[in-house]
XYZ file of C-alpha atoms in Angstrom:
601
model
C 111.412 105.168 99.147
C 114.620 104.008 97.349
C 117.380 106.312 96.656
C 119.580 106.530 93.620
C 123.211 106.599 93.754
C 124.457 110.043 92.584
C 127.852 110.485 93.668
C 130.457 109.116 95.187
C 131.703 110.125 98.684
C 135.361 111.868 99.026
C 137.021 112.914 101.660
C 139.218 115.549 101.950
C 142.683 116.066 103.563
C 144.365 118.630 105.013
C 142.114 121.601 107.330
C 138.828 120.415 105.467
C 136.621 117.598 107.340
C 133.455 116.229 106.154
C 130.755 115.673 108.409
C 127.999 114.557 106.439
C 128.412 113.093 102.902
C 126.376 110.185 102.029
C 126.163 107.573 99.652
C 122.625 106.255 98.733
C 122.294 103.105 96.638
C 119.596 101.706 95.269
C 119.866 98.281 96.255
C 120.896 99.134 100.005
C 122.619 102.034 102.261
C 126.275 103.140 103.148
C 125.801 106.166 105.071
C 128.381 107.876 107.187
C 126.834 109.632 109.764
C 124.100 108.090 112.434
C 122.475 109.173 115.966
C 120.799 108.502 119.095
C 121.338 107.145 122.687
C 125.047 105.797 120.978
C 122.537 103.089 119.043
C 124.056 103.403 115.394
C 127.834 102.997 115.032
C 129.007 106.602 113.858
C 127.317 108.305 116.957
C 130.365 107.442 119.035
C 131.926 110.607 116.873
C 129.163 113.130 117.469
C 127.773 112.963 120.728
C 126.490 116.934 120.367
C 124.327 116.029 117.568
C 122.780 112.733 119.060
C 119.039 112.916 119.701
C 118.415 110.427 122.586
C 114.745 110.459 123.030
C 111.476 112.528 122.357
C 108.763 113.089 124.416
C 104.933 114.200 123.422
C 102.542 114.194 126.137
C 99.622 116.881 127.073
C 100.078 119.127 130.403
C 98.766 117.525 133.407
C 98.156 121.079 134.607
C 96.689 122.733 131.503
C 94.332 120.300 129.279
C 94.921 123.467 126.517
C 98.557 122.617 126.425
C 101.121 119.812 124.919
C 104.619 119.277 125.823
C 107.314 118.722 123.569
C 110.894 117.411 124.774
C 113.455 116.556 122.451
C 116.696 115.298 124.440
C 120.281 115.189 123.308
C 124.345 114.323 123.943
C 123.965 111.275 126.211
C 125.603 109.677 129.292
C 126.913 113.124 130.128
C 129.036 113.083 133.630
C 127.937 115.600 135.945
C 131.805 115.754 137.060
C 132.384 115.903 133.924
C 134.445 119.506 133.428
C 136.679 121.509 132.684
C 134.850 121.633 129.431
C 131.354 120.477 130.250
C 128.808 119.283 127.630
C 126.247 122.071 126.005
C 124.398 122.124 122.614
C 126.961 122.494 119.382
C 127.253 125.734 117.476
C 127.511 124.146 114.000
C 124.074 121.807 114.710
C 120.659 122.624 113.495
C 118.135 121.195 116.198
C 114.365 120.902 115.338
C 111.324 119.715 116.374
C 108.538 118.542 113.603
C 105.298 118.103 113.480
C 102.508 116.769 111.139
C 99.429 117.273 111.640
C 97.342 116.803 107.960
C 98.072 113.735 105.636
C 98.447 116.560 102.541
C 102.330 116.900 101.204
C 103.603 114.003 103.873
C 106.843 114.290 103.615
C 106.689 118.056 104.654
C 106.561 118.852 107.958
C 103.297 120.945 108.980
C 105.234 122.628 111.671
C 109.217 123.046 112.610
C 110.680 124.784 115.718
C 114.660 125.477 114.728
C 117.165 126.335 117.375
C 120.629 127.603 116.898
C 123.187 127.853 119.382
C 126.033 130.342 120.153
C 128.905 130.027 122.679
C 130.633 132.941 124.325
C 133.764 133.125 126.259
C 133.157 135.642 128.887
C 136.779 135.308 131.145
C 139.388 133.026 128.688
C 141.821 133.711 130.941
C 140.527 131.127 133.196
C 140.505 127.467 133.298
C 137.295 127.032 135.410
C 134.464 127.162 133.677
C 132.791 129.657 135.996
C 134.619 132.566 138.349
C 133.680 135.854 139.733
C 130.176 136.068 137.962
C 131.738 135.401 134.002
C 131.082 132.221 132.506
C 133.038 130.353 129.953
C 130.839 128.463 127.096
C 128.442 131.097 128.069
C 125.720 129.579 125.894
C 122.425 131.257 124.422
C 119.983 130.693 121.464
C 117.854 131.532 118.162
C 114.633 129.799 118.110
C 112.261 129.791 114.531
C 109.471 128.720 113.681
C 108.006 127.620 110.060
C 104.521 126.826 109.098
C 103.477 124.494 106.056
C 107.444 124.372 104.618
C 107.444 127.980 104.913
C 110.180 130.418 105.719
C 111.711 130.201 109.152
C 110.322 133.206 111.946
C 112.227 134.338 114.488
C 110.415 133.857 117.761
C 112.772 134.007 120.515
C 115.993 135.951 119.619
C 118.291 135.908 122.397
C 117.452 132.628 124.955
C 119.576 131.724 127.494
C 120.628 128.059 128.431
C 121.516 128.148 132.067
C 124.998 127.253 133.310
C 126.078 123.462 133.989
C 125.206 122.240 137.338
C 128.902 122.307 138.410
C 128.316 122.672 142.182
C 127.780 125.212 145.090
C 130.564 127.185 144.806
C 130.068 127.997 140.744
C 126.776 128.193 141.065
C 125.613 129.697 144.536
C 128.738 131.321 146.245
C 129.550 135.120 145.748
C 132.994 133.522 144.187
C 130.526 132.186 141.183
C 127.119 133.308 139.872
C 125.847 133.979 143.454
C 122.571 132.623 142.408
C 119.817 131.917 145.190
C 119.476 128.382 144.269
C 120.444 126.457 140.698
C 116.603 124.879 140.502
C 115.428 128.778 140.595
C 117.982 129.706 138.249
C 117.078 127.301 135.919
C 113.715 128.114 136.127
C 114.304 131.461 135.724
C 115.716 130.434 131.807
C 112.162 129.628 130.814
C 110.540 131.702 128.240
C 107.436 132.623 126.422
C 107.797 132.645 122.637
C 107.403 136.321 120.683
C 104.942 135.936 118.037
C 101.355 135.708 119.397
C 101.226 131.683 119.953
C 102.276 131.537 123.706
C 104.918 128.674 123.225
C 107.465 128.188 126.350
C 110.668 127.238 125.622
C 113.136 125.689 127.967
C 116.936 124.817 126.702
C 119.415 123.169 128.570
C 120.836 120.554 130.969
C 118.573 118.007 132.897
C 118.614 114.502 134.517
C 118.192 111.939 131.795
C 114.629 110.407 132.242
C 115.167 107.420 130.046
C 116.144 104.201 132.277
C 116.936 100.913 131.595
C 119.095 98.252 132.579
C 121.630 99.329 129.444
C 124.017 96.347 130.382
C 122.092 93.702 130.392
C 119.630 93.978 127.479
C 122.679 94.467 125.297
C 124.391 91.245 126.803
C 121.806 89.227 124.042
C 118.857 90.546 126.062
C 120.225 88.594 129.797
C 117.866 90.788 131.536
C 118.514 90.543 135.405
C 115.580 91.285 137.144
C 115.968 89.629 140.440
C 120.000 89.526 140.015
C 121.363 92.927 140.428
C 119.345 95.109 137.229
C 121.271 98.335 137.397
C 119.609 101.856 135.457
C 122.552 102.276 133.183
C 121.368 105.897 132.298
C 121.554 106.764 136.704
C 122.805 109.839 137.719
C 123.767 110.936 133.742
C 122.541 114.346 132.050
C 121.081 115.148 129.002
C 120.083 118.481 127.178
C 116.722 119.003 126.636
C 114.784 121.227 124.463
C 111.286 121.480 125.738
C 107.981 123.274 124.190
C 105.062 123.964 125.837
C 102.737 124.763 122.878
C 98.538 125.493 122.874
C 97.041 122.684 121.518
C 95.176 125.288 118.695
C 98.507 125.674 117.655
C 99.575 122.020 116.873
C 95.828 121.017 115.589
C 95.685 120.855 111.837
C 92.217 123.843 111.762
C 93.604 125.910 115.025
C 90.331 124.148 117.516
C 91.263 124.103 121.240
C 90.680 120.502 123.074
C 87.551 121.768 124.342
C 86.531 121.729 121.019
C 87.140 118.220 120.457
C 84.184 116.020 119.427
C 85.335 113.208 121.780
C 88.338 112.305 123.145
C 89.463 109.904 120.583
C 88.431 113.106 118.230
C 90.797 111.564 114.914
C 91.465 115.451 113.627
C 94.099 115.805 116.860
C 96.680 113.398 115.862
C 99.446 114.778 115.704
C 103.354 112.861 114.894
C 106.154 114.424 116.421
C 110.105 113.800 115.779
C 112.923 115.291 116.351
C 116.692 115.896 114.510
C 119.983 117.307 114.394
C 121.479 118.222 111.331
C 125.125 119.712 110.300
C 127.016 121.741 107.712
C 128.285 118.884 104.907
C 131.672 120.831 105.213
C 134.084 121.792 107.828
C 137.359 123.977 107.122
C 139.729 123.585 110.076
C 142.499 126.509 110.663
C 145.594 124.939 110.566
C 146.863 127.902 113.401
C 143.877 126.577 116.162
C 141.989 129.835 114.528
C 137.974 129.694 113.879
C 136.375 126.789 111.323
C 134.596 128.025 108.974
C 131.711 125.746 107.636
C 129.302 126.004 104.520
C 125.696 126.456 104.712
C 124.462 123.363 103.190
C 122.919 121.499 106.080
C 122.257 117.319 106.181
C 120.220 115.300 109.001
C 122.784 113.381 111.080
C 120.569 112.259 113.626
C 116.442 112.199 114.067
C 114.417 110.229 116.639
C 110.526 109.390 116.559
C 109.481 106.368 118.456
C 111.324 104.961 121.180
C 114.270 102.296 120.456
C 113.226 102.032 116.621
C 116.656 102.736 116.255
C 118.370 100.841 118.945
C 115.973 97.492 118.884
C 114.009 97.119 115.391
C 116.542 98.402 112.683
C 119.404 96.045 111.973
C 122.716 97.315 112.412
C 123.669 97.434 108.997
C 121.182 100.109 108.147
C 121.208 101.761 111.603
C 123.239 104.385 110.063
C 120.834 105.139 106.883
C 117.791 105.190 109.077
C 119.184 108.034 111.163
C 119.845 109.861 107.677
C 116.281 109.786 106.112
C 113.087 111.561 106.762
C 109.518 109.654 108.041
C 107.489 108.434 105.480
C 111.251 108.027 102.900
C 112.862 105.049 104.487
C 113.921 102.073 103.156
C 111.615 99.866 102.257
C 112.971 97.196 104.290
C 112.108 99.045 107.465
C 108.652 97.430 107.047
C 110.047 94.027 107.219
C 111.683 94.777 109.875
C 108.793 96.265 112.046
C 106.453 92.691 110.579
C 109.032 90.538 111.966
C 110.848 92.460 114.774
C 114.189 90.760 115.742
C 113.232 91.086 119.654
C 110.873 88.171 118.339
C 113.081 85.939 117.449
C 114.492 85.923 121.099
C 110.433 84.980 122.273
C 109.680 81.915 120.316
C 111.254 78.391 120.418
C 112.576 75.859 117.945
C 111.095 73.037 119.978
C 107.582 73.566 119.958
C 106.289 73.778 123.875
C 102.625 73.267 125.571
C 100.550 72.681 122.053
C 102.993 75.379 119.952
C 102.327 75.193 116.343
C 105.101 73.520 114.808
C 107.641 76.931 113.377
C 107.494 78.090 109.977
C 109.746 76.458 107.470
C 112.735 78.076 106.857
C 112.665 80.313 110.447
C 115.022 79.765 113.186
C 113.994 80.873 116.837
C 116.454 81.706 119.725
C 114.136 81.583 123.026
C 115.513 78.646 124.129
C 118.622 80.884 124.596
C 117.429 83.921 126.209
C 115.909 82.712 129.269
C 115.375 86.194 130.640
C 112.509 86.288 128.306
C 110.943 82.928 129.033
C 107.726 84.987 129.973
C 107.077 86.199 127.036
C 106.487 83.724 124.375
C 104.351 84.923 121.483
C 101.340 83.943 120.328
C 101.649 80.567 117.950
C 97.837 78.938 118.105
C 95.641 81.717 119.158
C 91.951 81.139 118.931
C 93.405 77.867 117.905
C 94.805 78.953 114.545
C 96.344 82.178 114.439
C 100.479 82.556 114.710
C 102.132 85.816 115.299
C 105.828 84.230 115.412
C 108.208 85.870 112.393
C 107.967 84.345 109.537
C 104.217 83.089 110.245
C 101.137 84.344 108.499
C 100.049 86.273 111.110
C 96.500 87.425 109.877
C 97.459 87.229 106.210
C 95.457 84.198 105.575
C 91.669 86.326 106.389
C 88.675 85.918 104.121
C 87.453 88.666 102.605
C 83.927 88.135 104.741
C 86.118 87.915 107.649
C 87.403 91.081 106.540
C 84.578 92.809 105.866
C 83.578 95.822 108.730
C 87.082 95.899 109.796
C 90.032 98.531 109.063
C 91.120 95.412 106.623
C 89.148 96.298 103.957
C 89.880 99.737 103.863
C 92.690 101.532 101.975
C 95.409 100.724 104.224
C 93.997 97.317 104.730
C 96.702 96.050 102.547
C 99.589 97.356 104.294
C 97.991 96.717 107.578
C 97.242 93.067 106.817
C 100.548 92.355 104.523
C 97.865 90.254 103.211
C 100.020 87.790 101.511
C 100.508 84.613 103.433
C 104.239 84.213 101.010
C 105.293 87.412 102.651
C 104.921 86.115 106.285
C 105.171 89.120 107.963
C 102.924 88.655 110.908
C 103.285 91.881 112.906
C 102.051 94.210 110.446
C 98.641 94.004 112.163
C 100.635 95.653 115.612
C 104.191 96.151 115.475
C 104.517 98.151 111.633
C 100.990 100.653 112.921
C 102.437 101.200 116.164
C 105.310 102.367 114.517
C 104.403 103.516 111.369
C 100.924 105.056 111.075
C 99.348 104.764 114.525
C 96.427 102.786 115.638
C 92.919 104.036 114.251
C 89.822 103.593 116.755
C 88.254 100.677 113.993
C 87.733 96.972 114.280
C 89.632 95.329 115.254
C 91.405 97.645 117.122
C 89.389 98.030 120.164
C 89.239 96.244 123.675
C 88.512 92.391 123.460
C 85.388 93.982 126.228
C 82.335 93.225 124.544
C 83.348 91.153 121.176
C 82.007 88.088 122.831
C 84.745 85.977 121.572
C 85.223 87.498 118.279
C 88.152 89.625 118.101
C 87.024 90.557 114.575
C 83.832 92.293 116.320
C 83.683 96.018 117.464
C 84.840 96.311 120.711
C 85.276 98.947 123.589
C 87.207 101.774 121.943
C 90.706 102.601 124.100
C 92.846 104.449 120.933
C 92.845 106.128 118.186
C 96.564 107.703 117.092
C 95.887 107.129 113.878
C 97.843 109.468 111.234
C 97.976 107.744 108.045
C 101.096 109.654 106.552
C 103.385 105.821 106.686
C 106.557 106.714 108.533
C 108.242 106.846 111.994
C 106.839 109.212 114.346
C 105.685 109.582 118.116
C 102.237 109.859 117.122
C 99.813 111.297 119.650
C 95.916 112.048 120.643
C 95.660 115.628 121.501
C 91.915 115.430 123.032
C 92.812 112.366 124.951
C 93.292 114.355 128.681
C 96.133 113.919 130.728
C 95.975 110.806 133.249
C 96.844 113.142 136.894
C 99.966 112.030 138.271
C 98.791 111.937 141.784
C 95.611 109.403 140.775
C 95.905 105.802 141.933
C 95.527 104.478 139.128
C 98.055 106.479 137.027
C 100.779 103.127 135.733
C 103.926 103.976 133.591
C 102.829 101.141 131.331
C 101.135 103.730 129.638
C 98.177 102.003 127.265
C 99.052 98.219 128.262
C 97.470 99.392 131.695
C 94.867 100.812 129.913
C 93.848 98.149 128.651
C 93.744 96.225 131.569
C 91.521 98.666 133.356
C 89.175 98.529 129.925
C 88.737 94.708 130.196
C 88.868 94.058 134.235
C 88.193 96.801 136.128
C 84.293 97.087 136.899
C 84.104 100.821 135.897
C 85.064 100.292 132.558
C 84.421 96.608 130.910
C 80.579 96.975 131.191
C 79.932 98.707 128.050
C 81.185 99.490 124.761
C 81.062 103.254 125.061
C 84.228 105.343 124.849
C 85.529 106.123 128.314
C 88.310 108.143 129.940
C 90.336 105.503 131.003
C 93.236 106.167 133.168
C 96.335 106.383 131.037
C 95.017 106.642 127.801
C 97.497 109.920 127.322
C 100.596 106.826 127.847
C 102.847 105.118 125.340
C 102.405 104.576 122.707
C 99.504 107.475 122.725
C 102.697 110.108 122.510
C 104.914 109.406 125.738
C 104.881 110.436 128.840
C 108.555 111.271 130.619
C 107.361 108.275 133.170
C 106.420 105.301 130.780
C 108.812 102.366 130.838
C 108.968 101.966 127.184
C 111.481 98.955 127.411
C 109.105 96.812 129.366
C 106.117 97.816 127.210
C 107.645 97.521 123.885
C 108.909 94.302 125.092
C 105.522 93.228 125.974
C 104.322 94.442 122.490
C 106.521 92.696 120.346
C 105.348 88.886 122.625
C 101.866 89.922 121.482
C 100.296 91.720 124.286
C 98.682 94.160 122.355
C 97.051 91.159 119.873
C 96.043 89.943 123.382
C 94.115 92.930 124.254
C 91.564 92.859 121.323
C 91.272 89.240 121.763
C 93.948 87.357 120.350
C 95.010 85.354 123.205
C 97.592 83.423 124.512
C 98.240 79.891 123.432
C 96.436 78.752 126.605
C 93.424 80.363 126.546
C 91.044 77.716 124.592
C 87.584 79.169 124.004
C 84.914 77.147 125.762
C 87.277 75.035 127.930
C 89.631 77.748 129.741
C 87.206 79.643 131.992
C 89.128 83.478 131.800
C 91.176 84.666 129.281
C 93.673 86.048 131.964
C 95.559 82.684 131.693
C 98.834 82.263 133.110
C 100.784 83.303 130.035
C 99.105 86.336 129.840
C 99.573 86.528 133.719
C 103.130 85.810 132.949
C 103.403 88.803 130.229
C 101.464 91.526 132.232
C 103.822 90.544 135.790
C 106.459 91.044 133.441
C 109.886 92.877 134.722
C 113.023 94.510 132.528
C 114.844 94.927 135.712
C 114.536 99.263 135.821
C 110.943 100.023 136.852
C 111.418 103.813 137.234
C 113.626 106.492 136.496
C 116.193 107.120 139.397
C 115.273 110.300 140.449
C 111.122 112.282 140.128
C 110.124 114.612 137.823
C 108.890 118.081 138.038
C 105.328 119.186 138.601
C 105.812 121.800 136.237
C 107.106 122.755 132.918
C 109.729 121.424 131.534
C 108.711 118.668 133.871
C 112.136 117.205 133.114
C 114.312 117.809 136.393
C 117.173 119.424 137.694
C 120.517 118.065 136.463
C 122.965 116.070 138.710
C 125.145 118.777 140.313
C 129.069 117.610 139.982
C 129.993 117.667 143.526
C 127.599 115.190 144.730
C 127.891 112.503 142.391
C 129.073 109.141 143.972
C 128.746 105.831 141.673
């Protein structure tokens, strides 16, 4: 995972502009190019090739289907003309996917798309008059199998028109379309080739939300004092797939195939990327650039805020540059002793706390916000999940035995080294990193009697042992219906609390359909909150689950496990509960963009 230095970067005067040179060290990174929601510090200079989120979630209206939605150029202004935002020219985007733990840094499958702008009436300012549009915008789409050569299979798509208002869009003086919804609609289409894929490109609401301002203000979430979405009313572009799930499964089997619905051969990883020529020529007479044909990433995206909230900012920037499965090997350390901890455990030790590690130096006392959400420190009366603790390093090997431990990955799942203190590679680094397999001890706390180390109700099973960062998803796991009552945007936290509470679930160990199985971190659905659940993750909640409890939970003495700490996590609030506007009921799900003329902030 390290990389050698080779060459040192230049840059070059004149017309001639370098986009994407990098220098790799082999002691530590210094990059010059980064991506994603503005979360490394480059991005700021290429908002076209910033990938803001990824999406991986199967149809709610076809079980035989998976969507794919790859999202880029953030906070865009839906006022935001004369020149309004669409996909770059120069950019490669792509969407990969692995689906066998053969060759793992190769990507099983890639979907490419190219863009080309057209000037239809340059003797206009306005965007869009009298039927012509200006940044007229249409695209390549190819397809490559195994590392293969790249197949055309959609040669001329169309990216609909910006969302400028009535007049540019539905008057006679415009496009003189019926409606812009229909019009957009009317972009989708089906993939030559024999797969079936859909393919949508182009503007949409952003349906990422969060309370941007505050969590960056050192995490001063304001959940009963004015939380604002931060991402309201701004567009994105999307690129969405809707792709057969025979396609995407490693041997071509449908879901109705599947031997269960935790069926380990329809994992599939997911991530997403832009990438640019390494050299720009400018004309010096305002004339056409010419670029080379040497392409480097700039930008990728797997897992939610990996980026933005685990990786330090001092090797933000080389993340974005390397593939899953080649990153630094410091990225581990980071994902065994997530920074957002540091912010949920105190110096002082509170109500029984095990006294912190030597050497570690905790900032809850600081961030109030996060109060709820203290981690883990004597569970079971001897287990502590704070950084720099031993986590479940300090297992026997009889202890171990039966469990995912002792296995092959046991090692880097344990960090089994109590001088390493890296506590969260039991949760935080699989999440991330490999997925979670359906093994002890990574089943429901329901029916362990006590033991977390016992098997359990089974609830997941992501598991895609090629180690890197990708949105890692169950395939045969069917969609939770949006309409159902008991459909939650927490995704697999609620889950879980159906599997160990709810009557219809916690009376056996079988494996059940439980309502949002299909949520984050199983893929991601466009409605999880995935601030409030990874938030909830990193104070333990998921250690909780298969029955590493809060601090005060005492076995024998404290009648329920659903203490109030636990309470305390689960009731937990980031401010944002849901995106500002719905979603659509059909593919690309992700909705209509903001239309200029009706924007008011």
């Amino acid at each position: 995972m390290k990389h050698l230095l080779t060459k040192p970067s230049q840059w070059l005067v004149a017309a001639c502009a370098v986009t994407a040179l990098s220098v790799w060290s082999a002691t530590r990174y210094t990059p010059l190019e980064a991506s994603s929601h503005r979360e490394a510090p480059l991005i700021a200079d290429d908002p076209l090739a910033d990938n803001t989120d990824v999406y991986a979630f199967k149809d709610p209206s076809d079980p035989e289907r998976i969507v794919l939605i790859a999202d880029y150029i953030p906070f865009q202004l839906p006022q935001g003309g004369p020149n309004y935002s669409t996909f770059g020219e120069n950019i490669r985007y792509e969407i990969h996917i692995k689906n066998k733990t053969t060759n793992p840094t190769v990507d099983d499958i890639t979907y490419r798309f190219t863009f080309t702008r057209t000037n239809e009436d340059p003797s206009t300012f306005f965007n869009i008059r009298l039927n012509k549009q200006n940044l007229k915008t249409t695209y390549v789409c190819e397809k490559s199998v195994g590392g293969g050569a790249f197949t055309t299979i959609v040669a001329n798509g169309v990216v609909p028109a910006y969302n400028i208002g009535p007049r540019s869009i539905t008057s006679g003086a415009g496009l003189a379309k019926a409606s812009y919804t229909d019009y957009r609609q009317g972009t989708v289409t089906t993939a030559a080739g024999g797969a079936g894929e859909q393919v949508f490109c182009g503007s949409s609401d952003d349906p990422f939300y969060v309370d941007l301002g505050a969590i960056f203000d050192l995490a001063g979430l304001r959940a009963n004092n004015g939380a604002r979405d931060g991402l309201a009313k701004y567009n994105v572009h999307s690129i969405a797939l809707s792709i057969p799930v025979s396609t995407l499964q490693a041997t071509g089997q449908t879901a109705a195939a599947a031997t269960s619905i935790l069926d380990g051969n329809y994992v599939i990883g997911v991530w997403a990327s832009a990438s640019r020529p390494t050299m720009r020529t400018l004309s010096m007479s305002g004339g056409a650039t010419t670029d080379n044909m040497a392409y480097t990433q700039v930008s990728r995206l797997g897992m939610p805020l990996m980026n933005e909230a685990i990786i330090p900012i001092g090797a933000k920037d080389a993340w974005n540059r390397a593939k899953p499965g080649a990153e630094a090997d410091a990225t581990d350390k980071y994902l065994s002793n997530p920074e957002l901890a540091l912010y949920m455990a105190d110096n002082v030790p509170m109500n029984g706390a095990a006294p912190k590690p030597a050497n570690q130096t905790y900032y809850g006392e600081a961030i109030p916000a996060l109060r709820a959400l203290r981690i883990q420190t004597k569970s079971l009366g001897s287990f502590d999940f704070r950084n720099g603790a031993a986590g479940l390093s300090g297992l026997t090997t009889a202890q171990r035995a039966g469990t995912v431990f002792e296995g092959a990955y046991g090692p880097y799942l344990l960090d089994n080294s109590a001088a390493k203190g890296g506590p969260r590679s039991v949760d935080i680094k699989p999440i991330f990193h490999t997925g979670v397999p359906n093994a002890i001890p990574y089943q429901l706390a329901t029916g362990k009697n006590g033991n977390p180390l016992a098997a359990g109700k089974p609830f997941i099973n992501n598991f895609l042992p090629v180690v890197g960062d990708m949105l890692r998803l169950n395939m045969a796991v069917p969609a939770t219906p949006r309409t159902s009552p008991d459909f939650s945007n927490q995704g697999l936290l609620a889950a879980a609390v159906l599997g160990i509470t709810d009557a219809r679930y916690n009376g056996n160990t079988t494996i059940q359909n439980i309502p949002n199985m299909d949520g984050f971190p199983n893929g991601r659905r466009l409605e999880d909150e995935v601030v409030k659940i990874e938030l909830q993750a990193v104070s333990g909640a998921v250690l909780a689950a298969i029955g590493l409890w809060y601090d005060d939970y005492t076995p024998g003495t404290t009648p329920s496990p659903a203490t109030p700490q636990l309470k305390g996590v689960l009731n937990f609030t980031a401010g944002v509960e849901k995106n500002d506007t719905t979603f659509r009921t059909s593919f690309p799900y992700v909705q209509t963009p903001w239309q200029g003329t009706r924007i008011r902030r």
